[in-house]
Each structure stands twice: as C-alpha cells, then as structure tokens.
N, CA, C and O atoms as a DFTB+ gen file, in Angstrom:
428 C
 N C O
     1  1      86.443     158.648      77.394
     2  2      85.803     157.360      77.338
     3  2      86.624     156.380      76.503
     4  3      86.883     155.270      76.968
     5  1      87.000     156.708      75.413
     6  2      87.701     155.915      74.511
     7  2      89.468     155.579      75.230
     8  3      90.105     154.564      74.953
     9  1      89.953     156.649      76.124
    10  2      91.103     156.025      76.789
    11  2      90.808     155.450      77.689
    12  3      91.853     155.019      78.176
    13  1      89.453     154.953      78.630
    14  2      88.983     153.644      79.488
    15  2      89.292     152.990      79.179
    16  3      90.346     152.442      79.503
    17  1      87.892     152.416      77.679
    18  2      88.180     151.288      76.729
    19  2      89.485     150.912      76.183
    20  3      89.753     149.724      76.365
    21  1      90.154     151.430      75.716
    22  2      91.891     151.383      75.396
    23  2      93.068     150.454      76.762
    24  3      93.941     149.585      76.757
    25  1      92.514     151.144      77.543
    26  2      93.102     150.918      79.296
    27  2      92.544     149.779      79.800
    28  3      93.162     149.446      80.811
    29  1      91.593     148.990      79.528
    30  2      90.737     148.588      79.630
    31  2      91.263     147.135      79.063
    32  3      91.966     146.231      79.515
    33  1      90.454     147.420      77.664
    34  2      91.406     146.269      77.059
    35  2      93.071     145.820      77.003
    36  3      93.489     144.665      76.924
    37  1      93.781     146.906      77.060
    38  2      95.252     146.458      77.268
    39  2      95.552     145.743      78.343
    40  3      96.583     145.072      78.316
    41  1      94.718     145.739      79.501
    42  2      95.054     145.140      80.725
    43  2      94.619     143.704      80.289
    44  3      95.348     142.738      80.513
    45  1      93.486     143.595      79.697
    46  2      93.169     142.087      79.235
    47  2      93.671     141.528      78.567
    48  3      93.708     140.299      78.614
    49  1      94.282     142.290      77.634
    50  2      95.201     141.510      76.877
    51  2      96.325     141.687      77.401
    52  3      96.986     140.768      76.919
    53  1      97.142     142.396      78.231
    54  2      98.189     142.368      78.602
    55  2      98.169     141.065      79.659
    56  3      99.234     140.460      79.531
    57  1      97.165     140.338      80.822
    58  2      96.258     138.819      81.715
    59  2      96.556     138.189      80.672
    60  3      97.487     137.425      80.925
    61  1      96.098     138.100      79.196
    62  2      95.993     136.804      78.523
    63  2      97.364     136.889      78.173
    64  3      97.978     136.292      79.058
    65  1      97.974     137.233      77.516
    66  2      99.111     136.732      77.166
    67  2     100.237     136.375      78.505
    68  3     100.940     135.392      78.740
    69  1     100.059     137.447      79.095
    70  2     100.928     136.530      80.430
    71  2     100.250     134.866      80.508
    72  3     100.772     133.860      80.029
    73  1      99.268     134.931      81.074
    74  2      98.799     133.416      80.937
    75  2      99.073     132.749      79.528
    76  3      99.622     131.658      79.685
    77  1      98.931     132.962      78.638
    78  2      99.450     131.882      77.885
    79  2     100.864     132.084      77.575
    80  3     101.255     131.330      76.684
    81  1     101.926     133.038      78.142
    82  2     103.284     132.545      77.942
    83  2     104.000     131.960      79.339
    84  3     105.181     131.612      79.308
    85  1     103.239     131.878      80.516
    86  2     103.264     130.876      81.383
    87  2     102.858     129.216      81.351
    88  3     103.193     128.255      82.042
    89  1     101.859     129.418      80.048
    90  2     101.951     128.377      80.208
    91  2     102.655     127.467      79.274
    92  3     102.994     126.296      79.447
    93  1     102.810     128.265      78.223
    94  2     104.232     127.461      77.213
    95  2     105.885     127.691      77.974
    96  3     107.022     127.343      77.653
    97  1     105.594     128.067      78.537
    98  2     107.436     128.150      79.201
    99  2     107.083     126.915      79.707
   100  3     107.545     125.916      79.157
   101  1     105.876     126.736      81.262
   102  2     105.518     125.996      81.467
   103  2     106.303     124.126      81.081
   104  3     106.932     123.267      81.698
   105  1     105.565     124.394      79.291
   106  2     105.206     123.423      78.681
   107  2     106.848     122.788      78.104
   108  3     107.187     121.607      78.031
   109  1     107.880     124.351      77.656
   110  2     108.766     124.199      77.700
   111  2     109.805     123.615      78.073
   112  3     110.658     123.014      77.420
   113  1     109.658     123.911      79.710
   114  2     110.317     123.072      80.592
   115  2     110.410     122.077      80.845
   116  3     111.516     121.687      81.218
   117  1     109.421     121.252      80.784
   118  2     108.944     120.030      80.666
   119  2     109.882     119.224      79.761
   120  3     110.647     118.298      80.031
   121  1     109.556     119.949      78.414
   122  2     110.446     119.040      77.254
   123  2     112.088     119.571      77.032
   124  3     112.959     119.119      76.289
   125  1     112.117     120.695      77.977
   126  2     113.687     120.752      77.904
   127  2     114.755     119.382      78.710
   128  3     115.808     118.867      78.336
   129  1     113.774     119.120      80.099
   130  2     114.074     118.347      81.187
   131  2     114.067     116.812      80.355
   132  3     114.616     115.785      80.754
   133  1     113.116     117.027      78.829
   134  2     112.898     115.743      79.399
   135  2     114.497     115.336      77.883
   136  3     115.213     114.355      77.684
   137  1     114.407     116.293      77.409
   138  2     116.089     116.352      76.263
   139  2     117.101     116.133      77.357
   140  3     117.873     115.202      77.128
   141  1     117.220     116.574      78.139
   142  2     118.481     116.131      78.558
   143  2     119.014     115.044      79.603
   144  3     118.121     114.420      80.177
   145  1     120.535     114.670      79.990
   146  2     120.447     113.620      80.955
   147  2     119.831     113.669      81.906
   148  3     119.687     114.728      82.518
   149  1     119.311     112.557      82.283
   150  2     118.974     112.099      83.120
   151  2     119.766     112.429      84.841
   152  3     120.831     111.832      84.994
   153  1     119.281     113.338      86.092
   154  2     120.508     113.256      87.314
   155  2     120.401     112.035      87.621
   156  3     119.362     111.391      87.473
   157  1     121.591     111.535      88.138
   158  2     122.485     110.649      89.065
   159  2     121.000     109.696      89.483
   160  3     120.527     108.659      89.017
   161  1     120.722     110.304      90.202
   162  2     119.332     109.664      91.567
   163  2     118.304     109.348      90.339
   164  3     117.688     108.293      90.495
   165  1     118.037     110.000      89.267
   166  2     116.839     109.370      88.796
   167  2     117.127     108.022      87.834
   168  3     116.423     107.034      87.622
   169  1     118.421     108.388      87.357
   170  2     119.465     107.193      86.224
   171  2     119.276     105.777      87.326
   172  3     118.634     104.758      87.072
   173  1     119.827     105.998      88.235
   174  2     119.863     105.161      89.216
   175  2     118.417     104.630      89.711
   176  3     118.306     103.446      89.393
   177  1     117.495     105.021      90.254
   178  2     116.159     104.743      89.973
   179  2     115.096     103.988      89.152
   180  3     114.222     103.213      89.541
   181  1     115.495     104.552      87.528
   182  2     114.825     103.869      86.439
   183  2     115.711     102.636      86.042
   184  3     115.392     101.809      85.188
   185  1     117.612     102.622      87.253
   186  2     117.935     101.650      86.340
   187  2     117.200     100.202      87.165
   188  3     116.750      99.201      86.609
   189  1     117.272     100.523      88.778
   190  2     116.711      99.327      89.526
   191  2     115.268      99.175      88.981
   192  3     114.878      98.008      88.967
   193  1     114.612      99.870      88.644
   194  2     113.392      99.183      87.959
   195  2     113.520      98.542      86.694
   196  3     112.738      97.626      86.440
   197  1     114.117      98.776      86.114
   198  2     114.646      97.652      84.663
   199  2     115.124      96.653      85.287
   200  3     114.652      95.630      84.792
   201  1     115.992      96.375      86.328
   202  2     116.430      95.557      86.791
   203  2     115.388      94.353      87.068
   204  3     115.250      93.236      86.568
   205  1     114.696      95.086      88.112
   206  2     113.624      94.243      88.988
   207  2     112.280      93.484      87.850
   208  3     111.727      92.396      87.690
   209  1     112.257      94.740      87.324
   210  2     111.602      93.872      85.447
   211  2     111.936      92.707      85.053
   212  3     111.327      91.637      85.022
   213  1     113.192      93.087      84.689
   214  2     113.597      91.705      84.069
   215  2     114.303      90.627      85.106
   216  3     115.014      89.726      84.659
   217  1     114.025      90.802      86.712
   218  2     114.305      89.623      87.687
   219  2     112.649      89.050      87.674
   220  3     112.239      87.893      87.764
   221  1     112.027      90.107      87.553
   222  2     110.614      89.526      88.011
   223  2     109.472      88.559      86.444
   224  3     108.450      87.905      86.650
   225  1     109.926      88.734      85.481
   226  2     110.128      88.110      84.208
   227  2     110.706      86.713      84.255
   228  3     110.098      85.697      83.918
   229  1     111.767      86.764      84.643
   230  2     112.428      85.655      84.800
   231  2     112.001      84.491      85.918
   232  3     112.124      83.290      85.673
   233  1     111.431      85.061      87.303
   234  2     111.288      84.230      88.510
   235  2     109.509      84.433      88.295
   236  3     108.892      85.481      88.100
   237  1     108.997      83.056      88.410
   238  2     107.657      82.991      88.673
   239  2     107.620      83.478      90.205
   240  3     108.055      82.590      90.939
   241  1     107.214      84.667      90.917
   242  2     107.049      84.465      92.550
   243  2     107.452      86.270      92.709
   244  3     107.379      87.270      91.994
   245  1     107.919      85.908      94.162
   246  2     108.530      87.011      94.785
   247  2     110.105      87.654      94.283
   248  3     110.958      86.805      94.541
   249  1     110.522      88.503      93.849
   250  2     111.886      88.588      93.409
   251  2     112.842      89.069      94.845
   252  3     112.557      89.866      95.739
   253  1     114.290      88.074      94.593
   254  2     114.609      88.083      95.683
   255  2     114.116      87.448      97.130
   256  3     114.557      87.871      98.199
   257  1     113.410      86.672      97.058
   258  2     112.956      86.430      98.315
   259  2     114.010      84.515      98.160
   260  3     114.114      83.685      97.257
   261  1     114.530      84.617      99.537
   262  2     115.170      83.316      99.939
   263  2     113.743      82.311     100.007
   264  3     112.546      82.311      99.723
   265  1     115.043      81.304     100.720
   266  2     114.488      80.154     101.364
   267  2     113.875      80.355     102.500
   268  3     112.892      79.616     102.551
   269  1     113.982      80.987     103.417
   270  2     112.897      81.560     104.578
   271  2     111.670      81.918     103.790
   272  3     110.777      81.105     104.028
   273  1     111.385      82.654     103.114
   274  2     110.281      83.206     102.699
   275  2     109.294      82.453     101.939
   276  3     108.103      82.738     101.810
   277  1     110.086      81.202     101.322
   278  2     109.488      79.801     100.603
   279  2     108.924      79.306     102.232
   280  3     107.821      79.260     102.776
   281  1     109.742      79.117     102.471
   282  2     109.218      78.390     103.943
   283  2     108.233      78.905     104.768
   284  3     107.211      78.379     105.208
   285  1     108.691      80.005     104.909
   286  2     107.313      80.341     105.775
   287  2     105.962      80.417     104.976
   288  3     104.958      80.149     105.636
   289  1     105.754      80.800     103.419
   290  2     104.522      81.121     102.808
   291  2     104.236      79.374     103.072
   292  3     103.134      79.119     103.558
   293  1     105.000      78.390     102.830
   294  2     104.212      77.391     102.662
   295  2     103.841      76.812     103.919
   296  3     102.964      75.970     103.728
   297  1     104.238      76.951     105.458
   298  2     103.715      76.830     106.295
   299  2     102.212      77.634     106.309
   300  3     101.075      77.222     106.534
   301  1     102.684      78.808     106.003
   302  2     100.989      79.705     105.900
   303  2      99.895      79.357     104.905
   304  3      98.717      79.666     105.083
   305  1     100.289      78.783     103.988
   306  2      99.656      78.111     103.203
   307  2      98.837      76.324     103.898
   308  3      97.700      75.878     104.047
   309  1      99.288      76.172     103.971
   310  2      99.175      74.589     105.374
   311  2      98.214      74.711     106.428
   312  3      97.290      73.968     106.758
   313  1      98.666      75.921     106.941
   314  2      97.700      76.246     107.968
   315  2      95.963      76.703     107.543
   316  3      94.900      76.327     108.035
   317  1      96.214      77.494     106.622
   318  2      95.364      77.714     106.377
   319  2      94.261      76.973     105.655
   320  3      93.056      77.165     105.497
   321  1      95.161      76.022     105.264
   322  2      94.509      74.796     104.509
   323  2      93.697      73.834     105.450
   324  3      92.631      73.285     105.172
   325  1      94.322      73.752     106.473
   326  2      93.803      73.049     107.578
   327  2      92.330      73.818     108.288
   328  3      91.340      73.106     108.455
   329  1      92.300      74.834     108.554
   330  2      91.802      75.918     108.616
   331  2      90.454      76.047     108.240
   332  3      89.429      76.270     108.883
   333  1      90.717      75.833     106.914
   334  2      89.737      76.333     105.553
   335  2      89.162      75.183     104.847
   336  3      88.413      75.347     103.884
   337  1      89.571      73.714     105.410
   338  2      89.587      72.702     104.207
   339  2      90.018      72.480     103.299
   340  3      89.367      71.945     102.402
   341  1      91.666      72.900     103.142
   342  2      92.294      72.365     101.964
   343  2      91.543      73.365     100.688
   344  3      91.139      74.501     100.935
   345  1      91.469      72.911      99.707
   346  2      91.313      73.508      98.714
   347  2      92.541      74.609      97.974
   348  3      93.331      75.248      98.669
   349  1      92.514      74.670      96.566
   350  2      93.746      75.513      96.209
   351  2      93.608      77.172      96.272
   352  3      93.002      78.051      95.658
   353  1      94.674      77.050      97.549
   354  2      94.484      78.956      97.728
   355  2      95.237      79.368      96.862
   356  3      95.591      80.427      97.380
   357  1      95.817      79.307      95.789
   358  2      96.517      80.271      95.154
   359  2      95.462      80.961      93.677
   360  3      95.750      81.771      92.796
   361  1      94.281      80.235      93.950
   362  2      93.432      81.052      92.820
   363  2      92.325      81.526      93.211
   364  3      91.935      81.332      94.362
   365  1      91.693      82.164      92.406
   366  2      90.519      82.866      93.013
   367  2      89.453      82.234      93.140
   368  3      89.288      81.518      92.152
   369  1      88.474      82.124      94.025
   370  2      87.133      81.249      94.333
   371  2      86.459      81.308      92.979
   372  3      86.504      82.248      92.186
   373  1      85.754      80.022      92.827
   374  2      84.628      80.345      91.830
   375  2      83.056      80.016      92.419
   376  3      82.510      79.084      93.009
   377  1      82.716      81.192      91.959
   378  2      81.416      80.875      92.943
   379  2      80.257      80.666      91.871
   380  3      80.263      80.896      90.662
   381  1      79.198      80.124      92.754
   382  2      78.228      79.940      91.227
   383  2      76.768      80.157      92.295
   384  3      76.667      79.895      93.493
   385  1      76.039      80.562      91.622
   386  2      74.473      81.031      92.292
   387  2      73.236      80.363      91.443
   388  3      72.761      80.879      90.431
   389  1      73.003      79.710      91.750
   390  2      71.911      79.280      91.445
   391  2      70.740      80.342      91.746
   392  3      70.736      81.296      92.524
   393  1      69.781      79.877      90.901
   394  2      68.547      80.971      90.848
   395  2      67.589      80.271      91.897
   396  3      67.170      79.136      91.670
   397  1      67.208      81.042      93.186
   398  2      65.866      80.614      93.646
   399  2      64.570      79.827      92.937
   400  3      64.213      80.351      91.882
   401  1      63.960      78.877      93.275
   402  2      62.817      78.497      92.976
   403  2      61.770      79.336      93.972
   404  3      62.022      79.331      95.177
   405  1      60.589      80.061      93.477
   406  2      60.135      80.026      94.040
   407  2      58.508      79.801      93.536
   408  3      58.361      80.045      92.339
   409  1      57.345      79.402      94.212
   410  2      56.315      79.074      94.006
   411  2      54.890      79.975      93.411
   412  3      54.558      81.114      93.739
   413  1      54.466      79.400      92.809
   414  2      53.232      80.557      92.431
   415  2      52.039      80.605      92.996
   416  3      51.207      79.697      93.007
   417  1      51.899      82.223      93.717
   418  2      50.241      81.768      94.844
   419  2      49.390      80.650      94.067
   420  3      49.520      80.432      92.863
   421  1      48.795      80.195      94.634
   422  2      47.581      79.530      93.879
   423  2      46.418      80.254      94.251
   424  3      46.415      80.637      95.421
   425  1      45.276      80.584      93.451
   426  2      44.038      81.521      93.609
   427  2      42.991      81.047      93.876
   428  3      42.002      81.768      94.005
C-alpha cells in the first residue's frame, strides 16, 4: 500500500513540475528573443512604422496620398453635400432630443 501512495504521488509530482518547467522555458524564450537582434524582416517592419509615425505627425490627412486623392475626396465631398444639404461632413453630427410633452388624463 505504501509503494501505491509513493508511485502515486511521484507521478504527480513528477505532471507538476514538468508543467511548471514548461512553462518557464516557455517564459524564457520569450525574453531571450526579446535580448537579442532584431531579424532582417522584423527591423525592417518596425522601421516603416516609425516612419509612417512620424509622416503621419507631420501631414494633417492621409500619408502619402497625391493630388488625385485630394481631388477625388473633394469631389466626394461636393456630392454629397449636394446630396445631403451641405452641412460640414468632416465632423460628427450633433444631435439633440428634446423630451416629449406629454399630457395628464384629466379625471
């Protein structure tokens, strides 16, 4: 009986510690990857997003977008103005609700 219990528990503890040294290698890896350089494809990656950061910082609008793309938003803008009644589409509606009146039976 006592070599069950023995057999028993070693297997459970032999489950837990596998699981928890899976999951610090795990955890390991993580911060080994994150010590060292950076590959090629990801350097390159995080650098066009710094890039586009600080284009899109700089330009109120679309980054990169020409003179076609001025042109056409403001035709679409026009149209829709016509459309819609004018009013400024580049902000959000403000809407306002008034509270119902309503009447009290009389008895």
């Amino acid at each position: 009986m006592i070599p069950q219990n023995l057999l028993r528990l070693s297997s459970l503890f032999r489950y837990a510690v596998s699981v928890h040294l899976r999951r610090n290698i795990g955890l390991t890896a993580i911060v080994f990857n994150k010590a060292k350089e950076l590959d090629p494809i990801q350097k390159l990656f995080l650098d066009k997003i710094r890039e586009y950061n600080t284009k899109s910082k700089n330009i109120s609008g679309p980054v990169d977008a020409g003179q076609e793309y001025q042109k056409e938003m403001n035709e679409d803008v026009a149209k829709l103005q016509r459309l819609y009644g004018g009013g400024d589409l580049t902000k959000f509606p403000d809407f306002r609700f008034e509270e119902p009146k309503f009447d009290e039976p009389t008895k």
